[in-house]
């Protein structure tokens, strides 16, 4: 039986497997539940100017001057924070899937009039409008225009500096363990202190002369510190969030102009569609890093239950041909699923972005990211499932091991592409400069996992051949023992 004949046979058998269709259903549902959403489309559209009526509504439509509120815990007010306190810092590891990270300067909308004065305040809420009565000292409902990520490099550097200095003074830092699932207070070593003091010096220099830096570069300094500290600290990418309240129309317009400038830059650099393709690959990588192992586990387990593997093992067929054909059939089938979803993503994106770009122009970009980012993950996951099945004789053993590998790769949402990352996270349609910074590391990661997938498949073939040889030896000994017993019984009867 030739290699291609075996591949065709395996693909036909796989097409009758219910697990394959369950995988397809999960991938499509995940696509529409996470990528193909209004949140994703809005991140790729031109920003909308703020409505000046929101401020008037918050001021009770009386022309009353807004009072700057005190920033709530974890959010830096636009009026600044207390000296020496790391206000505006929020530890945040993010979720495994994650919403698209906000582009620089983007504001999150808040419902107008939300948060009206509570009983016991100096002002009284008007029952018919829910706003503050004129002539009182109470501030209007805040924030009027929501929150916006701080993008000033100097301010970001200062907040990081405050946080590091607080950790140095305490003698410990917050660090996650067990693949980021739990947080604990890790005592600082001398090496940790040295790395943190060096980072403080860098942040001090940036805070003094922020003009030559960008917010992304400042966050990269923190990400490099996180790597030196062992990872999973608050200094990893997206480990901290710095936000301002947007309380006036003038401030909202300032942030709108920053958003518009960032959007125009993406358009001019032709990064609108590549950014969305990276966001698509980010979400779909979550599924590619876990679900193909179920297909390999249950499909291989089916052959063991039907004793088909014993029949094949007794035939004269090379292990590399048989196992290689099976790996190629599984990998090709699942890869076709993700290629088709990439086509669907290109169509949905162009349909929802209007005239920004056409489907023929977007399709090659989505296919490039879909194949380059997702397929090495699919192949490695499939080969790993086959290897574990061959080693333990049960495909179910691969599932908890695959889940552990998946958890290692799920966080952070951007900025970590080392050899342990089975799939890539780049949870934003913006930050093209960040992508270019990591482009070589990402390429090395994908090439490495492509090579690893074939090495795992080859290892599975070697183990399969060894188990077959041991099985033949055992069957041969059993036949010789039975023949000897029969001969002895015949001699005794004579």
Tab-separated table of C-alpha atoms in Angstrom:
chain	number	residue	atom	x	y	z
A	1	UNK	CA	0.000	0.000	0.000
A	2	UNK	CA	1.530	3.306	-1.090
A	3	UNK	CA	1.885	6.441	1.058
A	4	UNK	CA	-0.711	8.441	-0.869
A	5	UNK	CA	-3.165	5.526	-0.781
A	6	UNK	CA	-2.819	5.400	2.986
A	7	UNK	CA	-3.312	9.151	3.263
A	8	UNK	CA	-6.524	8.973	1.219
A	9	UNK	CA	-7.796	6.029	3.281
A	10	UNK	CA	-7.119	7.843	6.571
A	11	UNK	CA	-8.802	11.026	5.353
A	12	UNK	CA	-11.910	9.082	4.288
A	13	UNK	CA	-12.083	7.396	7.682
A	14	UNK	CA	-11.563	10.744	9.397
A	15	UNK	CA	-14.409	12.283	7.393
A	16	UNK	CA	-16.747	9.784	9.072
A	17	UNK	CA	-15.515	10.697	12.552
A	18	UNK	CA	-17.918	12.757	14.673
A	19	UNK	CA	-15.022	14.391	16.565
A	20	UNK	CA	-13.908	16.167	13.367
A	21	UNK	CA	-17.287	17.847	12.956
A	22	UNK	CA	-17.372	18.796	16.619
A	23	UNK	CA	-13.969	20.441	16.140
A	24	UNK	CA	-15.233	22.364	13.103
A	25	UNK	CA	-18.299	23.528	15.037
A	26	UNK	CA	-16.195	24.731	17.976
A	27	UNK	CA	-13.784	26.610	15.702
A	28	UNK	CA	-16.616	28.379	13.849
A	29	UNK	CA	-18.422	29.280	17.081
A	30	UNK	CA	-15.200	30.624	18.566
A	31	UNK	CA	-14.592	32.643	15.419
A	32	UNK	CA	-17.979	34.349	15.561
A	33	UNK	CA	-17.919	34.729	19.323
A	34	UNK	CA	-14.493	36.364	19.575
A	35	UNK	CA	-13.120	37.698	16.289
A	36	UNK	CA	-16.157	38.430	14.120
A	37	UNK	CA	-17.691	40.880	16.599
A	38	UNK	CA	-18.585	44.559	16.623
A	39	UNK	CA	-15.718	45.167	19.051
A	40	UNK	CA	-13.208	43.893	16.500
A	41	UNK	CA	-14.757	45.872	13.640
A	42	UNK	CA	-14.791	49.094	15.679
A	43	UNK	CA	-11.095	48.648	16.453
A	44	UNK	CA	-10.392	48.750	12.707
A	45	UNK	CA	-12.658	51.673	11.850
A	46	UNK	CA	-12.014	55.393	12.028
A	47	UNK	CA	-12.722	56.789	15.513
A	48	UNK	CA	-16.001	58.624	16.119
A	49	UNK	CA	-15.857	62.241	17.361
A	50	UNK	CA	-17.191	62.784	20.907
A	51	UNK	CA	-20.623	64.277	21.485
A	52	UNK	CA	-20.478	67.676	23.270
A	53	UNK	CA	-23.984	67.086	24.644
A	54	UNK	CA	-22.632	64.478	27.081
A	55	UNK	CA	-20.829	67.127	29.105
A	56	UNK	CA	-23.923	69.329	29.129
A	57	UNK	CA	-26.019	66.414	30.349
A	58	UNK	CA	-23.529	65.680	33.115
A	59	UNK	CA	-23.633	69.341	34.206
A	60	UNK	CA	-27.396	69.325	34.420
A	61	UNK	CA	-27.751	71.455	31.243
A	62	UNK	CA	-27.188	74.572	33.339
A	63	UNK	CA	-23.859	75.741	32.076
A	64	UNK	CA	-22.344	74.766	35.429
A	65	UNK	CA	-18.581	74.307	35.334
A	66	UNK	CA	-17.406	70.715	35.718
A	67	UNK	CA	-15.611	69.854	38.952
A	68	UNK	CA	-12.624	67.577	38.490
A	69	UNK	CA	-13.363	64.387	40.472
A	70	UNK	CA	-10.948	62.390	42.532
A	71	UNK	CA	-9.644	59.390	40.611
A	72	UNK	CA	-11.015	56.077	41.879
A	73	UNK	CA	-8.639	53.383	43.039
A	74	UNK	CA	-6.677	51.847	40.198
A	75	UNK	CA	-7.335	54.726	37.773
A	76	UNK	CA	-5.212	57.823	37.382
A	77	UNK	CA	-7.293	60.965	37.231
A	78	UNK	CA	-6.409	63.544	34.641
A	79	UNK	CA	-5.527	65.907	37.461
A	80	UNK	CA	-2.664	63.644	38.554
A	81	UNK	CA	-2.186	61.403	41.571
A	82	UNK	CA	-0.718	61.778	45.019
A	83	UNK	CA	3.023	62.269	45.023
A	84	UNK	CA	4.984	59.113	45.530
A	85	UNK	CA	1.945	56.823	45.213
A	86	UNK	CA	1.757	54.491	42.253
A	87	UNK	CA	-1.806	55.552	41.461
A	88	UNK	CA	-3.198	54.627	38.112
A	89	UNK	CA	-1.587	51.195	38.188
A	90	UNK	CA	-3.762	48.192	37.936
A	91	UNK	CA	-2.324	44.676	37.954
A	92	UNK	CA	-4.038	42.823	35.207
A	93	UNK	CA	-2.977	39.551	33.671
A	94	UNK	CA	-5.819	39.486	31.162
A	95	UNK	CA	-8.045	36.593	30.141
A	96	UNK	CA	-6.985	33.696	27.979
A	97	UNK	CA	-9.006	34.871	25.034
A	98	UNK	CA	-8.986	38.592	25.804
A	99	UNK	CA	-10.716	41.469	24.116
A	100	UNK	CA	-8.635	43.328	21.526
A	101	UNK	CA	-6.152	45.522	23.320
A	102	UNK	CA	-7.050	49.168	22.894
A	103	UNK	CA	-5.103	51.146	20.349
A	104	UNK	CA	-3.037	54.025	21.739
A	105	UNK	CA	-5.228	56.791	23.091
A	106	UNK	CA	-8.498	54.977	22.525
A	107	UNK	CA	-11.342	55.777	24.887
A	108	UNK	CA	-13.866	53.328	26.285
A	109	UNK	CA	-17.343	54.785	26.152
A	110	UNK	CA	-19.446	55.129	29.256
A	111	UNK	CA	-23.173	55.651	29.506
A	112	UNK	CA	-24.022	59.322	29.877
A	113	UNK	CA	-25.335	60.290	33.259
A	114	UNK	CA	-24.147	57.033	34.882
A	115	UNK	CA	-23.072	57.335	38.452
A	116	UNK	CA	-25.399	60.127	39.580
A	117	UNK	CA	-24.997	61.574	43.055
A	118	UNK	CA	-25.803	59.164	45.863
A	119	UNK	CA	-27.812	59.989	48.977
A	120	UNK	CA	-25.747	61.809	51.534
A	121	UNK	CA	-23.793	63.934	49.042
A	122	UNK	CA	-23.921	67.706	48.981
A	123	UNK	CA	-26.073	67.747	45.866
A	124	UNK	CA	-29.559	66.405	45.292
A	125	UNK	CA	-30.490	64.429	42.212
A	126	UNK	CA	-33.431	65.771	40.254
A	127	UNK	CA	-35.989	62.981	39.971
A	128	UNK	CA	-37.115	63.934	36.467
A	129	UNK	CA	-33.620	64.118	34.912
A	130	UNK	CA	-31.283	62.224	37.234
A	131	UNK	CA	-28.752	65.098	37.131
A	132	UNK	CA	-27.218	67.371	39.755
A	133	UNK	CA	-29.293	70.397	40.717
A	134	UNK	CA	-27.635	73.775	40.017
A	135	UNK	CA	-26.002	75.649	42.847
A	136	UNK	CA	-24.483	72.590	44.551
A	137	UNK	CA	-20.840	71.650	45.050
A	138	UNK	CA	-21.202	67.992	44.090
A	139	UNK	CA	-19.382	66.974	40.877
A	140	UNK	CA	-21.421	65.800	37.908
A	141	UNK	CA	-21.686	62.075	37.137
A	142	UNK	CA	-18.241	60.919	36.059
A	143	UNK	CA	-16.591	59.872	33.877
A	144	UNK	CA	-18.580	61.634	31.150
A	145	UNK	CA	-16.678	60.257	28.149
A	146	UNK	CA	-15.267	57.094	29.715
A	147	UNK	CA	-11.616	56.208	30.165
A	148	UNK	CA	-8.607	56.387	27.906
A	149	UNK	CA	-5.312	54.576	28.045
A	150	UNK	CA	-2.402	56.822	28.977
A	151	UNK	CA	-0.085	57.133	25.987
A	152	UNK	CA	2.412	59.736	27.219
A	153	UNK	CA	5.802	57.944	27.507
A	154	UNK	CA	6.952	60.115	30.407
A	155	UNK	CA	3.883	59.447	32.518
A	156	UNK	CA	3.946	55.711	31.793
A	157	UNK	CA	7.633	55.547	32.719
A	158	UNK	CA	6.929	57.417	35.947
A	159	UNK	CA	4.140	55.035	36.934
A	160	UNK	CA	6.352	52.005	36.259
A	161	UNK	CA	9.101	53.653	38.297
A	162	UNK	CA	6.746	54.176	41.243
A	163	UNK	CA	5.593	50.556	41.114
A	164	UNK	CA	9.143	49.176	41.011
A	165	UNK	CA	10.264	51.413	43.860
A	166	UNK	CA	7.293	50.218	45.934
A	167	UNK	CA	8.292	46.582	45.273
A	168	UNK	CA	11.900	47.330	46.212
A	169	UNK	CA	10.789	48.949	49.456
A	170	UNK	CA	8.480	46.036	50.313
A	171	UNK	CA	11.071	43.430	49.432
A	172	UNK	CA	8.627	41.343	47.374
A	173	UNK	CA	6.646	41.474	44.125
A	174	UNK	CA	3.434	39.955	42.830
A	175	UNK	CA	4.192	36.981	40.593
A	176	UNK	CA	1.936	34.358	39.093
A	177	UNK	CA	2.592	30.628	39.408
A	178	UNK	CA	1.178	27.456	37.836
A	179	UNK	CA	1.048	28.919	34.327
A	180	UNK	CA	-0.279	32.241	35.595
A	181	UNK	CA	-3.310	30.730	37.323
A	182	UNK	CA	-2.433	31.910	40.840
A	183	UNK	CA	-0.689	34.951	42.252
A	184	UNK	CA	1.695	35.007	45.202
A	185	UNK	CA	4.186	37.401	46.762
A	186	UNK	CA	7.689	36.412	45.639
A	187	UNK	CA	10.626	37.561	47.732
A	188	UNK	CA	13.148	39.626	45.779
A	189	UNK	CA	16.610	38.140	45.273
A	190	UNK	CA	19.753	40.185	44.809
A	191	UNK	CA	19.570	39.572	41.056
A	192	UNK	CA	15.951	40.777	41.071
A	193	UNK	CA	16.889	43.952	42.933
A	194	UNK	CA	19.749	44.642	40.548
A	195	UNK	CA	17.509	44.252	37.496
A	196	UNK	CA	14.793	46.436	39.027
A	197	UNK	CA	17.224	49.215	39.951
A	198	UNK	CA	18.604	49.210	36.411
A	199	UNK	CA	15.033	49.485	35.065
A	200	UNK	CA	14.332	52.389	37.457
A	201	UNK	CA	17.300	54.253	35.991
A	202	UNK	CA	15.943	53.699	32.473
A	203	UNK	CA	12.485	54.906	33.457
A	204	UNK	CA	13.948	57.970	35.172
A	205	UNK	CA	15.779	58.912	31.974
A	206	UNK	CA	12.623	58.444	29.909
A	207	UNK	CA	10.551	60.503	32.359
A	208	UNK	CA	13.054	63.367	32.105
A	209	UNK	CA	13.287	63.249	28.276
A	210	UNK	CA	10.157	61.509	26.945
A	211	UNK	CA	10.298	63.135	23.499
A	212	UNK	CA	12.579	60.503	21.997
A	213	UNK	CA	10.446	57.545	23.115
A	214	UNK	CA	7.044	55.991	22.473
A	215	UNK	CA	4.596	54.311	24.829
A	216	UNK	CA	5.333	50.951	23.210
A	217	UNK	CA	9.071	51.359	23.835
A	218	UNK	CA	8.447	52.159	27.496
A	219	UNK	CA	6.269	49.066	27.886
A	220	UNK	CA	8.990	47.030	26.213
A	221	UNK	CA	11.455	48.106	28.920
A	222	UNK	CA	8.998	46.755	31.499
A	223	UNK	CA	8.532	43.551	29.480
A	224	UNK	CA	12.306	43.025	29.385
A	225	UNK	CA	12.371	43.467	33.171
A	226	UNK	CA	9.596	40.892	33.512
A	227	UNK	CA	11.717	38.392	31.576
A	228	UNK	CA	14.687	39.007	33.890
A	229	UNK	CA	12.466	38.500	36.931
A	230	UNK	CA	11.333	35.095	35.685
A	231	UNK	CA	8.109	36.093	33.942
A	232	UNK	CA	4.492	36.337	35.036
A	233	UNK	CA	5.015	39.564	36.988
A	234	UNK	CA	2.981	42.767	36.781
A	235	UNK	CA	5.624	44.150	34.421
A	236	UNK	CA	4.780	41.784	31.566
A	237	UNK	CA	2.914	43.208	28.597
A	238	UNK	CA	-0.658	43.957	29.648
A	239	UNK	CA	0.308	43.255	33.258
A	240	UNK	CA	-0.560	46.858	34.157
A	241	UNK	CA	-3.143	49.257	32.797
A	242	UNK	CA	-2.761	53.040	32.989
A	243	UNK	CA	-5.984	54.975	32.385
A	244	UNK	CA	-7.286	58.537	32.567
A	245	UNK	CA	-10.845	59.692	33.107
A	246	UNK	CA	-12.154	61.765	30.221
A	247	UNK	CA	-14.343	64.352	31.919
A	248	UNK	CA	-14.565	67.264	29.469
A	249	UNK	CA	-15.371	67.678	25.827
A	250	UNK	CA	-11.972	69.308	25.230
A	251	UNK	CA	-10.157	66.302	26.731
A	252	UNK	CA	-12.328	63.934	24.701
A	253	UNK	CA	-11.458	65.840	21.526
A	254	UNK	CA	-7.767	65.625	22.390
A	255	UNK	CA	-7.999	61.860	22.718
A	256	UNK	CA	-10.102	61.665	19.570
A	257	UNK	CA	-7.400	63.505	17.609
A	258	UNK	CA	-4.784	61.069	18.974
A	259	UNK	CA	-6.993	58.131	17.949
A	260	UNK	CA	-7.522	59.598	14.498
A	261	UNK	CA	-3.789	60.206	14.005
A	262	UNK	CA	-3.028	56.602	15.011
A	263	UNK	CA	-5.736	55.304	12.667
A	264	UNK	CA	-4.465	57.394	9.753
A	265	UNK	CA	-0.950	56.122	10.381
A	266	UNK	CA	-2.209	52.543	10.170
A	267	UNK	CA	-3.979	53.339	6.904
A	268	UNK	CA	-0.946	55.096	5.410
A	269	UNK	CA	1.347	52.222	6.381
A	270	UNK	CA	-1.181	49.706	4.945
A	271	UNK	CA	-1.434	48.040	8.343
A	272	UNK	CA	-5.224	47.996	8.675
A	273	UNK	CA	-5.760	44.530	7.194
A	274	UNK	CA	-2.491	42.994	8.528
A	275	UNK	CA	-3.505	44.180	11.997
A	276	UNK	CA	-6.886	42.485	11.718
A	277	UNK	CA	-5.242	39.338	10.334
A	278	UNK	CA	-2.957	39.219	13.378
A	279	UNK	CA	-5.966	39.613	15.666
A	280	UNK	CA	-7.709	36.783	13.798
A	281	UNK	CA	-4.657	34.519	14.142
A	282	UNK	CA	-4.444	35.426	17.831
A	283	UNK	CA	-7.975	34.198	18.519
A	284	UNK	CA	-7.842	31.127	16.286
A	285	UNK	CA	-4.496	30.090	17.756
A	286	UNK	CA	-6.313	29.483	21.040
A	287	UNK	CA	-8.361	26.739	19.364
A	288	UNK	CA	-5.465	25.369	17.280
A	289	UNK	CA	-3.438	24.846	20.446
A	290	UNK	CA	-5.892	22.471	22.098
A	291	UNK	CA	-8.646	20.968	19.933
A	292	UNK	CA	-6.629	18.959	17.336
A	293	UNK	CA	-5.275	16.780	20.140
A	294	UNK	CA	-8.812	15.528	20.806
A	295	UNK	CA	-9.106	14.447	17.185
A	296	UNK	CA	-5.829	12.536	17.307
A	297	UNK	CA	-6.667	10.997	20.683
A	298	UNK	CA	-10.144	9.736	19.847
A	299	UNK	CA	-9.383	8.686	16.261
A	300	UNK	CA	-6.385	6.615	17.340
A	301	UNK	CA	-8.320	5.216	20.275
A	302	UNK	CA	-10.986	4.023	17.841
A	303	UNK	CA	-8.427	1.854	16.025
A	304	UNK	CA	-7.284	0.316	19.289
A	305	UNK	CA	-10.841	-0.454	20.354
A	306	UNK	CA	-11.559	-2.174	17.019
A	307	UNK	CA	-8.195	-4.040	17.155
A	308	UNK	CA	-7.347	-2.495	13.786
A	309	UNK	CA	-3.880	-1.542	15.012
A	310	UNK	CA	-3.049	-5.218	15.632
A	311	UNK	CA	-4.109	-6.107	12.084
A	312	UNK	CA	-2.007	-3.318	10.577
A	313	UNK	CA	0.920	-4.173	12.839
A	314	UNK	CA	0.996	-7.732	11.494
A	315	UNK	CA	1.378	-6.558	7.884
A	316	UNK	CA	4.599	-5.740	6.088
A	317	UNK	CA	4.477	-1.959	6.068
A	318	UNK	CA	7.131	0.515	7.071
A	319	UNK	CA	6.447	2.373	10.304
A	320	UNK	CA	7.407	5.710	8.791
A	321	UNK	CA	5.005	5.148	5.904
A	322	UNK	CA	2.072	4.155	8.094
A	323	UNK	CA	2.502	6.689	10.924
A	324	UNK	CA	3.615	9.403	8.488
A	325	UNK	CA	0.520	8.868	6.333
A	326	UNK	CA	-1.718	9.053	9.387
A	327	UNK	CA	-0.042	12.235	10.627
A	328	UNK	CA	-0.232	13.809	7.178
A	329	UNK	CA	-3.936	12.923	6.846
A	330	UNK	CA	-4.857	14.361	10.252
A	331	UNK	CA	-2.702	17.478	9.842
A	332	UNK	CA	-3.945	18.149	6.304
A	333	UNK	CA	-7.604	17.736	7.264
A	334	UNK	CA	-7.417	20.121	10.229
A	335	UNK	CA	-5.235	22.546	8.256
A	336	UNK	CA	-7.912	22.759	5.560
A	337	UNK	CA	-10.404	23.751	8.262
A	338	UNK	CA	-8.238	26.690	9.357
A	339	UNK	CA	-7.484	27.733	5.773
A	340	UNK	CA	-11.219	27.900	5.048
A	341	UNK	CA	-11.803	29.867	8.250
A	342	UNK	CA	-9.058	32.277	7.107
A	343	UNK	CA	-10.996	32.833	3.882
A	344	UNK	CA	-14.150	33.385	5.941
A	345	UNK	CA	-12.285	35.897	8.124
A	346	UNK	CA	-11.132	37.881	5.090
A	347	UNK	CA	-14.671	37.987	3.743
A	348	UNK	CA	-16.257	38.987	7.079
A	349	UNK	CA	-13.612	41.662	7.710
A	350	UNK	CA	-13.936	43.348	4.344
A	351	UNK	CA	-17.734	43.128	4.501
A	352	UNK	CA	-17.811	44.903	7.868
A	353	UNK	CA	-15.128	47.511	7.157
A	354	UNK	CA	-16.956	48.901	4.151
A	355	UNK	CA	-14.828	50.395	1.388
A	356	UNK	CA	-11.581	50.398	3.383
A	357	UNK	CA	-10.243	47.413	1.433
A	358	UNK	CA	-11.596	44.800	-0.952
A	359	UNK	CA	-11.818	41.052	-0.429
A	360	UNK	CA	-9.273	40.184	-3.175
A	361	UNK	CA	-6.725	42.454	-1.495
A	362	UNK	CA	-7.376	41.143	2.023
A	363	UNK	CA	-7.468	37.434	1.189
A	364	UNK	CA	-3.697	36.900	0.636
A	365	UNK	CA	-2.922	38.633	3.953
A	366	UNK	CA	-5.366	36.504	5.938
A	367	UNK	CA	-4.141	33.319	4.229
A	368	UNK	CA	-0.546	34.270	5.030
A	369	UNK	CA	-1.237	34.771	8.735
A	370	UNK	CA	-3.669	31.854	8.853
A	371	UNK	CA	-1.125	29.423	7.433
A	372	UNK	CA	2.036	30.920	8.908
A	373	UNK	CA	0.752	31.406	12.445
A	374	UNK	CA	-1.836	28.635	12.825
A	375	UNK	CA	-0.665	25.608	10.849
A	376	UNK	CA	2.598	24.999	12.780
A	377	UNK	CA	0.459	24.911	15.931
A	378	UNK	CA	-1.992	22.473	14.325
A	379	UNK	CA	0.817	20.172	13.173
A	380	UNK	CA	2.642	20.221	16.511
A	381	UNK	CA	-0.565	19.552	18.454
A	382	UNK	CA	-1.513	16.658	16.163
A	383	UNK	CA	1.949	15.081	16.276
A	384	UNK	CA	2.090	15.458	20.057
A	385	UNK	CA	-1.229	13.639	20.417
A	386	UNK	CA	0.003	10.786	18.203
A	387	UNK	CA	3.278	10.496	20.114
A	388	UNK	CA	1.580	10.341	23.516
A	389	UNK	CA	-0.906	7.776	22.214
A	390	UNK	CA	1.891	5.596	20.868
A	391	UNK	CA	3.858	5.940	24.101
A	392	UNK	CA	1.070	5.210	26.585
A	393	UNK	CA	-1.359	3.290	24.408
A	394	UNK	CA	-4.127	5.766	25.222
A	395	UNK	CA	-4.979	9.024	23.500
A	396	UNK	CA	-6.634	10.362	26.661
A	397	UNK	CA	-3.220	10.719	28.277
A	398	UNK	CA	-2.379	13.472	25.778
A	399	UNK	CA	-5.246	15.732	26.857
A	400	UNK	CA	-3.996	16.877	30.324
A	401	UNK	CA	-0.483	17.313	28.947
A	402	UNK	CA	-1.823	19.384	26.072
A	403	UNK	CA	-3.901	21.513	28.449
A	404	UNK	CA	-0.742	22.309	30.460
A	405	UNK	CA	1.085	23.312	27.268
A	406	UNK	CA	-1.896	25.436	26.254
A	407	UNK	CA	-1.941	27.267	29.589
A	408	UNK	CA	1.741	28.147	29.239
A	409	UNK	CA	1.008	29.789	25.877
A	410	UNK	CA	-2.248	31.594	26.725
A	411	UNK	CA	-0.723	34.611	28.503
A	412	UNK	CA	0.425	37.312	28.158
A	413	UNK	CA	-1.807	38.641	25.404
A	414	UNK	CA	1.116	40.192	23.540
A	415	UNK	CA	4.916	40.273	23.675
A	416	UNK	CA	6.006	36.700	24.533
A	417	UNK	CA	7.106	34.383	21.694
A	418	UNK	CA	9.705	32.114	23.250
A	419	UNK	CA	10.192	28.404	22.564
A	420	UNK	CA	7.496	27.362	25.071
A	421	UNK	CA	4.742	29.253	23.233
A	422	UNK	CA	2.776	26.703	21.242
A	423	UNK	CA	0.569	29.419	19.743
A	424	UNK	CA	1.115	33.138	19.307
A	425	UNK	CA	-0.757	35.900	21.154
A	426	UNK	CA	-1.044	39.340	19.552
A	427	UNK	CA	-4.347	40.586	20.892
A	428	UNK	CA	-4.543	43.968	19.140
A	429	UNK	CA	-5.135	45.129	15.580
A	430	UNK	CA	-2.694	48.004	16.148
A	431	UNK	CA	0.940	48.178	17.335
A	432	UNK	CA	2.574	47.395	14.017
A	433	UNK	CA	5.857	48.641	15.504
A	434	UNK	CA	5.593	46.011	18.248
A	435	UNK	CA	5.039	43.316	15.631
A	436	UNK	CA	8.116	44.448	13.698
A	437	UNK	CA	10.106	44.367	16.954
A	438	UNK	CA	9.179	40.705	17.497
A	439	UNK	CA	9.040	39.629	13.831
A	440	UNK	CA	12.298	37.663	13.916
A	441	UNK	CA	11.362	35.928	17.177
A	442	UNK	CA	7.926	35.053	15.792
A	443	UNK	CA	9.462	33.621	12.604
A	444	UNK	CA	11.914	31.538	14.636
A	445	UNK	CA	9.065	30.261	16.805
A	446	UNK	CA	6.975	29.167	13.823
A	447	UNK	CA	9.884	27.497	12.022
A	448	UNK	CA	10.871	25.725	15.239
A	449	UNK	CA	7.372	24.346	15.772
A	450	UNK	CA	7.154	23.181	12.168
A	451	UNK	CA	10.389	21.220	12.622
A	452	UNK	CA	9.213	19.986	16.039
A	453	UNK	CA	5.986	18.647	14.536
A	454	UNK	CA	7.866	16.427	12.079
A	455	UNK	CA	10.298	15.310	14.774
A	456	UNK	CA	7.404	14.309	17.026
A	457	UNK	CA	5.799	12.400	14.139
A	458	UNK	CA	9.108	10.631	13.444
A	459	UNK	CA	9.418	9.755	17.141
A	460	UNK	CA	5.890	8.337	17.067
A	461	UNK	CA	6.832	6.201	14.045
A	462	UNK	CA	9.942	4.890	15.821
A	463	UNK	CA	7.929	4.012	18.944
A	464	UNK	CA	5.236	2.346	16.854
A	465	UNK	CA	7.832	0.168	15.110
A	466	UNK	CA	9.398	-0.741	18.437
A	467	UNK	CA	6.063	-1.717	19.943
A	468	UNK	CA	5.273	-3.783	16.835
A	469	UNK	CA	8.634	-5.569	17.087
A	470	UNK	CA	8.039	-6.336	20.741
A	471	UNK	CA	4.552	-7.577	19.891
A	472	UNK	CA	5.915	-9.864	17.176
A	473	UNK	CA	8.512	-11.236	19.566
A	474	UNK	CA	5.869	-11.861	22.195
A	475	UNK	CA	3.589	-13.600	19.688
A	476	UNK	CA	6.518	-15.705	18.431
A	477	UNK	CA	7.399	-16.815	21.965
A	478	UNK	CA	3.772	-17.636	22.603
A	479	UNK	CA	3.550	-19.778	19.472
A	480	UNK	CA	6.781	-21.608	20.304
A	481	UNK	CA	5.592	-22.212	23.851
A	482	UNK	CA	2.272	-23.557	22.587
A	483	UNK	CA	4.057	-25.831	20.096
A	484	UNK	CA	6.378	-27.138	22.789
A	485	UNK	CA	3.468	-27.826	25.121
A	486	UNK	CA	1.604	-29.654	22.332
A	487	UNK	CA	4.695	-31.744	21.501
A	488	UNK	CA	5.175	-32.622	25.152
A	489	UNK	CA	1.557	-33.613	25.499
A	490	UNK	CA	1.763	-35.852	22.392
A	491	UNK	CA	4.930	-37.581	23.684
A	492	UNK	CA	3.330	-38.288	27.026
A	493	UNK	CA	0.318	-39.909	25.418
A	494	UNK	CA	2.518	-42.275	23.472
